[in-house]
Amino acid sequence: MLAKVLRRNVRALPFALLLVFTTLLPALAGPFEDAVAKFANDEYSDTEEAVDALATSTNPLAYTIVSALQDGRLMADPETKKVYVTQPDGKNIDALTGAPVASIPDSATAVRLNNKLRRHVDAALGGLTLQSPDPAIRIQAAQSVFKTHDEAMLPAVDSALQKETDKGAKLAFNEARAAILLFKADATDVEKLEAINTIKARGDQEALALLTGLSGEQSAAIAHAAAAATAAIQRNLALWSVLQNAWYGLSLGSVLLLAAIGLAITFGVMGVINMAHGEMVMLGAYTTFVVQQTIRTSFPGLFDYSLLIAVPLAFIVAGAIGILIERSIIRFLYGRPLETLLATWGLSLVLQQLVRTIFGPTNQEVGNPSWMSGAFDVGLITITYNRLWILCFTLAVFAILLAMLRYTSLGLEMRAVTQNRRMAASMGIATSRVDALTFGLGSGIAGMAGVALSQIDNVSPNLGQGYIIDSFMVVVFGGVGNLWGTLIGAFTLGIANKFLEPVAGAVLGKIAILVLIILFIQRRPRGLFALKGRAVEA
């Protein structure tokens, strides 16, 4: 009899446990489970409460849920009150457990957001990444909190700040904490003054926006400190703006120097007004395009070396075409500058049409190698790697060209022909050979300029036309045939252009530069640095 009772009780035990578990399950639900359930209510207020709760949750699914909400991938079923996450790879999981789900019910819809909720979501994502093991992610999260200055994130920021050991992340946390305290209603004046000093030390546009967004309902001390900090940041930003424009000017000057340096050699030695010089630049850019297309199709692993391969090839292609032009056209027109201008202008049209016929009239894609992609900050100045490398490349070409002119026999002959062609011929120098090699050298350097310009400009048949006028202005302003004058002229015009553009606009800035050059040439017809020599001075 006792055995039967025991067997009956044992059979009833699972059902009793199931009943107890079902009864106690709602009581055992924690803050995370309660927060997830609120997403199914389809109420903005409940969604806001759920987001705020998840922001302080330690559950590993919290970040997945909030990021899905931000991207419109959080789905809620109002019938079953279940919430699902559609992952970026298209798979679905249960938001509460993280278990895979074969399919989401048709009755499930995306959880709605409004502008206010989006700010909460941004702040919550910032808080959830404050504990990341990666310092860069922690800094990014702190900056997100700095922008939103949501006071609900203050406990998370304080907790992260106590554990932080990385210097950069600690500074970012301090700035985020200052932003929160500045807008916190019950913060003391002492806390707000410290916050203003911290934000003032940051000194960027975001800090300025934060201070200018401070409401007028502040004490006199806070208002005065905020106004002083705003004025100091504005002065600081004005200084950095000047430095940023100076960098842009140096960058533009390097491009102008690279495009004009070959023209300075051709114009200075040969006296030829070469209107087809821009097309040599264009041919260098298309050589880069052909090299990259070949590498993409046959040797994709060499793409990062594509520009290193394209530079000598562009020099050879443009230089060979330059020698061909000199031997077939230019040598019959020496001493007739107007006719060389017309002939080379017509030649430029022929080369443009030839390129259109071969490659088409549309822009061609030329990619940036990994080492020329991206940017970095120096203070409040942003410097892109492609512009920095172009500046370094330009200075290297300039230095090599100076060394070639000074220490090689060709350079000696070129300088002799530049200063006195007749005397050089009487000393046995083959001036016709020097003319051909000089024209080829100038064209080859223009081709290398095209390789650099392909990284910052559109590769099209009209590429060279955008630089030919500026190149002539650089050469005339610096002094015809003088490389140092070309260097100083290029950087001077580049910097002047970038400082005039914000004031007068791009078009009026160009006109102002042209007028200034005309006035300068009236006083110094030979440019900044005139060549010396009997033939030049005659």
XYZ file of C-alpha atoms in Angstrom:
538
model
C 0.000 0.000 0.000
C 2.814 2.385 0.914
C 4.574 1.580 -2.356
C 1.480 2.519 -4.362
C 1.226 5.872 -2.583
C 4.865 6.604 -3.235
C 4.538 5.727 -6.915
C 1.479 7.973 -7.218
C 3.289 10.886 -5.540
C 6.341 10.459 -7.738
C 4.150 10.602 -10.869
C 2.496 13.777 -9.591
C 5.822 15.482 -8.717
C 6.680 16.777 -12.252
C 3.225 18.281 -12.644
C 3.523 19.966 -9.260
C 6.943 21.384 -10.117
C 5.660 22.649 -13.465
C 2.732 24.331 -11.712
C 5.044 25.997 -9.173
C 7.477 27.159 -11.906
C 4.638 28.609 -13.983
C 3.263 30.415 -10.947
C 6.610 31.864 -9.915
C 7.921 32.767 -13.417
C 6.468 36.299 -13.480
C 7.878 36.941 -10.023
C 11.333 35.727 -11.131
C 11.417 37.992 -14.180
C 14.177 40.578 -13.818
C 14.623 44.143 -15.092
C 15.992 42.865 -18.406
C 12.962 40.647 -19.066
C 10.560 43.424 -18.050
C 12.329 45.899 -20.346
C 12.198 43.576 -23.358
C 8.495 42.894 -22.801
C 7.704 46.619 -22.956
C 8.789 46.786 -26.614
C 5.658 44.787 -27.533
C 3.309 47.436 -26.089
C 3.725 49.735 -29.115
C 3.847 52.819 -26.893
C 6.590 55.437 -27.164
C 6.694 55.869 -23.383
C 7.138 52.115 -22.796
C 9.829 51.950 -25.471
C 11.666 54.850 -23.824
C 11.533 53.108 -20.435
C 12.769 49.874 -22.013
C 15.697 51.622 -23.681
C 16.689 53.384 -20.464
C 16.526 50.085 -18.572
C 18.640 48.272 -21.144
C 21.200 51.090 -21.073
C 22.128 50.108 -17.498
C 21.709 46.374 -18.029
C 24.609 43.958 -17.842
C 22.895 41.432 -20.103
C 25.020 40.754 -23.222
C 21.903 40.938 -25.404
C 21.203 44.556 -24.414
C 23.516 46.056 -27.027
C 22.141 43.741 -29.740
C 18.560 44.771 -28.951
C 19.207 48.529 -28.815
C 21.308 48.536 -31.979
C 18.555 46.549 -33.734
C 16.032 49.139 -32.548
C 18.202 51.922 -33.985
C 18.440 50.158 -37.368
C 14.731 49.190 -37.549
C 15.509 45.489 -37.026
C 13.679 45.030 -33.707
C 10.326 43.296 -34.297
C 7.495 42.903 -31.764
C 4.413 40.677 -31.983
C 1.448 42.385 -30.237
C -0.477 39.098 -30.088
C 2.090 36.911 -28.336
C 3.999 39.860 -26.761
C 7.249 38.378 -28.014
C 10.141 40.449 -29.329
C 12.559 39.379 -32.072
C 15.816 40.690 -33.508
C 16.632 40.430 -37.204
C 20.415 40.258 -37.321
C 22.464 41.987 -40.066
C 23.036 38.605 -41.740
C 19.258 38.105 -42.051
C 18.891 35.466 -39.313
C 16.353 35.946 -36.522
C 16.746 35.461 -32.775
C 14.500 35.738 -29.744
C 15.351 39.062 -28.091
C 14.752 37.651 -24.616
C 16.875 34.500 -24.840
C 19.034 34.964 -27.926
C 17.847 31.598 -29.250
C 17.585 31.261 -33.051
C 14.099 31.610 -34.523
C 13.176 30.014 -37.823
C 10.789 32.781 -38.833
C 9.091 35.822 -37.369
C 5.268 35.785 -37.215
C 3.488 37.822 -39.871
C 1.785 39.831 -37.150
C 5.148 41.154 -35.884
C 6.042 44.713 -36.836
C 9.116 46.921 -36.374
C 9.193 48.830 -33.085
C 8.549 52.496 -33.861
C 10.878 55.404 -33.064
C 10.465 59.159 -32.972
C 13.106 61.877 -32.719
C 13.079 61.894 -28.939
C 13.478 58.127 -28.793
C 16.337 58.230 -31.294
C 18.264 60.468 -28.911
C 17.604 57.959 -26.115
C 18.781 55.132 -28.341
C 21.993 56.980 -29.236
C 22.693 57.644 -25.591
C 21.925 54.040 -24.619
C 24.277 52.669 -27.262
C 26.944 55.005 -25.983
C 26.445 53.754 -22.452
C 26.430 50.094 -23.452
C 29.805 50.451 -25.161
C 31.398 52.332 -22.255
C 32.603 49.022 -20.832
C 34.125 47.722 -24.074
C 37.644 46.229 -23.770
C 38.724 48.280 -26.798
C 39.828 51.823 -25.777
C 38.867 53.217 -29.196
C 35.300 51.938 -28.754
C 35.148 53.359 -25.226
C 36.291 56.763 -26.512
C 33.680 56.659 -29.264
C 31.012 55.753 -26.720
C 32.068 58.590 -24.411
C 31.906 61.038 -27.307
C 28.392 59.838 -28.088
C 27.385 60.532 -24.495
C 29.071 63.954 -24.746
C 26.823 64.847 -27.679
C 23.586 63.643 -26.093
C 24.510 64.674 -22.477
C 21.759 62.364 -21.191
C 21.844 62.512 -17.382
C 20.600 58.918 -17.195
C 24.077 57.921 -18.359
C 25.843 59.631 -15.446
C 26.058 56.490 -13.225
C 27.463 54.457 -16.131
C 30.011 57.183 -16.945
C 31.073 57.495 -13.298
C 31.457 53.720 -13.029
C 33.513 53.546 -16.221
C 35.625 56.527 -15.156
C 36.633 54.824 -11.901
C 37.894 51.765 -13.766
C 39.505 53.596 -16.698
C 43.288 53.402 -17.113
C 43.711 54.607 -20.703
C 44.640 58.305 -20.797
C 42.633 59.157 -23.934
C 39.540 57.286 -22.786
C 39.755 58.881 -19.339
C 39.780 62.349 -20.919
C 36.759 61.406 -23.062
C 34.891 60.158 -19.977
C 35.663 63.374 -18.101
C 34.321 65.413 -21.026
C 31.173 63.270 -21.201
C 30.649 63.686 -17.465
C 31.119 67.456 -17.769
C 28.527 67.626 -20.573
C 26.009 65.757 -18.431
C 26.600 67.936 -15.346
C 26.365 71.134 -17.381
C 22.754 70.319 -18.326
C 21.803 68.478 -15.124
C 19.075 70.438 -13.360
C 20.207 69.670 -9.781
C 23.946 70.068 -10.383
C 25.633 72.649 -8.177
C 27.271 75.801 -9.511
C 30.672 74.425 -8.528
C 30.066 71.289 -10.610
C 28.861 73.348 -13.550
C 31.858 75.689 -13.411
C 34.211 72.694 -13.428
C 32.219 71.261 -16.349
C 32.549 74.523 -18.300
C 36.325 74.511 -17.786
C 36.540 70.906 -19.010
C 34.444 71.663 -22.089
C 36.442 74.829 -22.752
C 39.665 72.784 -22.715
C 38.200 70.543 -25.413
C 37.756 73.624 -27.614
C 36.173 72.142 -30.757
C 32.908 72.759 -32.622
C 31.018 70.231 -30.507
C 32.151 71.970 -27.325
C 31.041 75.313 -28.771
C 27.643 73.880 -29.733
C 27.222 72.494 -26.231
C 27.941 75.846 -24.558
C 25.770 77.848 -26.943
C 22.924 75.387 -26.337
C 22.932 76.094 -22.616
C 19.630 77.591 -21.518
C 19.403 81.137 -20.201
C 18.021 80.001 -16.860
C 21.419 79.900 -15.187
C 23.048 81.804 -12.380
C 25.087 84.890 -13.212
C 28.359 83.079 -12.479
C 27.481 80.191 -14.787
C 26.274 82.503 -17.577
C 29.437 84.621 -17.350
C 31.721 81.567 -17.349
C 29.857 80.033 -20.313
C 30.124 83.297 -22.293
C 33.855 83.579 -21.565
C 34.416 79.936 -22.547
C 32.416 80.431 -25.754
C 34.510 83.453 -26.739
C 37.750 81.577 -25.996
C 36.657 78.578 -28.088
C 35.666 80.853 -30.969
C 39.117 82.466 -30.940
C 40.731 79.052 -30.795
C 38.633 77.774 -33.706
C 39.487 80.864 -35.764
C 43.194 80.155 -35.267
C 42.802 76.502 -36.209
C 40.747 77.570 -39.226
C 43.676 79.688 -40.409
C 46.009 76.716 -39.983
C 43.550 74.423 -41.791
C 43.355 76.864 -44.725
C 47.147 77.060 -44.755
C 47.311 73.268 -45.022
C 44.720 73.292 -47.815
C 46.838 75.950 -49.530
C 49.990 73.829 -49.235
C 48.054 70.864 -50.599
C 46.772 72.884 -53.566
C 50.241 74.373 -54.041
C 51.787 70.907 -54.256
C 49.302 69.980 -56.986
C 50.037 73.197 -58.885
C 53.784 72.675 -58.514
C 53.566 69.126 -59.798
C 51.529 70.255 -62.800
C 53.688 73.339 -63.487
C 57.194 72.042 -62.905
C 57.387 70.316 -66.284
C 55.966 73.404 -67.978
C 58.607 75.550 -66.266
C 61.353 73.431 -67.841
C 59.792 73.438 -71.325
C 58.891 77.108 -71.303
C 62.168 78.208 -69.732
C 64.581 76.249 -71.953
C 62.700 76.224 -75.229
C 60.477 79.308 -75.076
C 57.549 77.159 -76.265
C 54.033 77.977 -75.064
C 52.810 74.392 -74.791
C 49.021 74.378 -74.501
C 49.074 70.555 -74.709
C 50.914 70.283 -71.390
C 47.641 69.557 -69.585
C 47.069 66.602 -71.890
C 50.395 65.121 -70.757
C 48.973 65.254 -67.229
C 45.811 63.575 -68.501
C 47.821 60.811 -70.224
C 49.613 60.101 -66.942
C 46.267 59.734 -65.175
C 44.996 57.330 -67.845
C 48.228 55.344 -67.591
C 47.401 54.909 -63.892
C 43.906 53.745 -64.824
C 45.255 51.153 -67.274
C 47.791 49.892 -64.708
C 45.105 49.502 -62.047
C 42.728 47.740 -64.428
C 45.472 45.281 -65.383
C 46.308 44.643 -61.738
C 42.637 44.229 -60.770
C 42.069 41.583 -63.431
C 45.386 39.704 -63.323
C 47.311 40.531 -60.127
C 44.841 41.763 -57.465
C 47.370 41.231 -54.694
C 49.560 43.986 -56.146
C 46.925 46.728 -55.972
C 48.666 48.571 -53.119
C 51.724 48.846 -55.390
C 49.771 50.111 -58.403
C 50.865 53.735 -58.043
C 54.510 52.746 -57.597
C 54.236 50.829 -60.864
C 52.301 53.608 -62.606
C 54.776 56.429 -61.822
C 57.669 55.244 -64.045
C 55.272 54.021 -66.728
C 53.482 57.391 -66.821
C 56.849 59.154 -67.109
C 57.864 56.913 -70.021
C 54.523 57.183 -71.854
C 54.133 60.957 -71.491
C 57.861 61.562 -72.087
C 57.886 59.484 -75.273
C 54.824 61.285 -76.598
C 56.449 64.601 -75.679
C 59.597 63.749 -77.665
C 57.436 62.676 -80.600
C 55.539 66.001 -80.474
C 58.778 67.981 -80.353
C 60.353 66.091 -83.248
C 57.250 66.196 -85.447
C 55.740 69.645 -84.708
C 57.546 71.903 -82.242
C 61.000 71.919 -83.874
C 59.599 73.607 -86.975
C 58.098 76.455 -84.916
C 60.967 77.693 -82.740
C 61.062 81.472 -82.487
C 57.348 81.758 -83.287
C 55.590 81.590 -79.911
C 52.133 82.482 -81.226
C 52.261 79.632 -83.745
C 53.459 77.171 -81.087
C 50.527 78.239 -78.931
C 48.025 77.610 -81.738
C 49.649 74.344 -82.813
C 49.785 72.883 -79.300
C 46.233 74.052 -78.579
C 45.029 72.149 -81.631
C 47.136 69.180 -80.559
C 45.472 69.234 -77.131
C 42.053 68.930 -78.795
C 43.301 65.989 -80.871
C 44.659 64.193 -77.789
C 41.436 64.761 -75.856
C 39.360 63.332 -78.686
C 41.729 60.385 -79.050
C 41.315 59.537 -75.372
C 37.521 59.899 -75.665
C 37.556 57.473 -78.581
C 39.634 54.875 -76.722
C 38.315 55.159 -73.155
C 34.992 56.960 -73.594
C 33.910 60.421 -72.422
C 32.939 59.424 -68.866
C 35.108 59.486 -65.772
C 37.220 56.418 -65.123
C 37.599 54.830 -61.704
C 41.042 55.026 -60.147
C 41.244 53.629 -56.626
C 43.288 54.690 -53.631
C 45.761 52.162 -52.234
C 45.330 51.442 -48.548
C 48.323 53.592 -47.610
C 46.721 56.618 -49.319
C 43.278 56.156 -47.757
C 41.947 57.756 -44.605
C 42.962 60.774 -42.571
C 44.332 61.775 -39.202
C 43.983 64.805 -36.942
C 46.663 67.188 -35.748
C 44.939 69.307 -33.144
C 41.792 70.463 -34.912
C 43.322 70.065 -38.384
C 42.308 67.099 -40.519
C 45.040 65.827 -42.843
C 44.204 63.249 -45.496
C 46.853 60.702 -46.372
C 46.460 61.148 -50.143
C 47.163 64.888 -49.959
C 50.084 64.331 -47.590
C 51.652 61.721 -49.887
C 51.164 63.993 -52.908
C 52.996 66.789 -51.074
C 55.860 64.430 -50.213
C 55.952 63.081 -53.785
C 56.018 66.602 -55.236
C 58.911 67.682 -53.031
C 60.787 64.476 -53.895
C 60.335 65.089 -57.636
C 61.459 68.683 -57.175
C 64.602 67.613 -55.269
C 65.478 64.926 -57.843
C 64.977 67.393 -60.690
C 67.229 69.961 -59.013
C 69.919 67.323 -58.497
C 69.614 66.214 -62.129
C 69.996 69.773 -63.416
C 72.990 70.402 -61.174
C 74.952 67.151 -61.280
C 74.300 65.536 -64.682
C 75.652 66.374 -68.132
C 72.100 66.766 -69.474
C 71.330 69.222 -66.696
C 74.484 71.208 -67.477
C 73.562 71.332 -71.171
C 70.002 72.367 -70.383
C 71.212 75.230 -68.183
C 73.675 76.325 -70.864
C 70.962 76.342 -73.556
C 68.609 78.209 -71.224
C 71.117 80.990 -70.541
C 72.559 81.378 -74.061
C 71.455 79.056 -76.844
C 73.878 80.389 -79.490
C 76.885 80.216 -77.209
C 75.936 76.670 -76.151
C 75.686 75.626 -79.820
C 79.064 77.157 -80.566
C 80.555 75.099 -77.701
C 79.450 71.881 -79.380
C 76.200 71.230 -77.519
C 73.590 69.616 -79.778
C 70.776 72.024 -78.993
C 68.240 70.050 -81.021
C 68.928 66.949 -78.908
C 68.681 69.023 -75.732
C 65.365 70.468 -76.940
C 63.927 67.014 -77.584
C 65.093 65.610 -74.234
C 63.930 68.729 -72.389
C 60.474 68.525 -73.930
C 60.366 64.813 -73.107
C 61.499 65.497 -69.520
C 58.856 68.189 -69.012
C 56.166 65.950 -70.502
C 57.295 62.978 -68.397
C 57.050 65.005 -65.186
C 53.567 66.089 -66.277
C 52.708 62.406 -66.685
C 53.832 61.737 -63.109
C 51.668 64.663 -62.034
C 48.742 62.841 -63.637
C 49.423 59.790 -61.425
C 49.128 61.975 -58.326
C 46.112 63.905 -59.577
C 44.269 60.657 -60.320
C 44.011 60.199 -56.542
C 42.227 63.492 -55.866
C 40.480 64.400 -59.124
C 38.277 62.803 -61.761
C 40.152 60.935 -64.478
C 38.522 62.233 -67.634
C 39.630 63.630 -71.029
C 39.273 67.145 -69.568
C 41.527 66.542 -66.556
C 44.449 68.615 -67.852
C 42.327 71.616 -68.816
C 41.660 72.379 -65.175
C 45.356 72.919 -64.453
C 46.921 74.420 -67.595
C 45.978 78.058 -66.857
C 47.015 77.784 -63.209
C 50.298 76.187 -64.308
C 51.089 79.102 -66.624
C 50.264 81.560 -63.835
C 52.645 79.740 -61.485
C 55.462 79.739 -64.063
C 55.051 83.419 -64.969
C 54.661 84.514 -61.353
C 57.679 82.553 -60.120
C 59.967 83.438 -63.010
C 60.174 81.667 -66.356
C 62.594 78.733 -66.228
C 63.455 79.124 -62.532
C 62.490 76.042 -60.520
C 62.789 77.743 -57.130
C 60.528 80.492 -58.406
C 58.051 77.831 -59.558
C 58.140 76.240 -56.095
C 57.512 79.505 -54.243
C 54.988 80.677 -56.824
C 52.966 77.442 -56.595
C 52.718 77.468 -52.804
C 52.066 81.228 -52.688
C 49.203 81.009 -55.169
C 47.820 77.882 -53.518
C 47.703 79.460 -50.065
C 46.369 82.781 -51.400
C 43.641 80.934 -53.288
C 42.472 79.013 -50.213
C 42.346 82.162 -48.090
C 40.432 84.121 -50.724
C 37.847 81.400 -51.480
C 35.951 81.635 -48.137
C 35.730 85.425 -48.509
C 35.115 85.964 -52.231
C 34.011 82.528 -53.458
C 35.794 80.158 -55.831
C 35.225 82.127 -59.054
C 35.889 85.607 -57.666
C 38.890 84.222 -55.809
C 40.410 83.012 -59.098
C 39.720 86.387 -60.699
C 41.338 88.198 -57.774
C 44.435 85.997 -58.048
C 44.672 86.704 -61.780
C 44.341 90.473 -61.244
C 47.019 90.400 -58.554
C 49.389 88.494 -60.846
C 48.811 90.992 -63.665
C 49.587 93.874 -61.321
C 52.677 92.057 -60.055
C 53.958 91.380 -63.591
C 53.586 95.068 -64.364
C 56.189 95.751 -61.668
C 58.349 92.653 -62.217
C 57.940 91.408 -65.806
C 60.366 88.508 -65.266
C 58.599 87.191 -62.156
C 59.866 86.649 -58.642
C 63.187 85.096 -59.696
C 64.479 86.173 -63.118
C 67.025 84.023 -64.953
C 70.549 85.339 -65.364
C 72.512 85.249 -68.623
C 73.557 87.387 -71.572
C 70.825 86.062 -73.843
C 68.183 86.516 -71.189
C 69.271 90.047 -70.336
C 69.676 91.128 -73.972
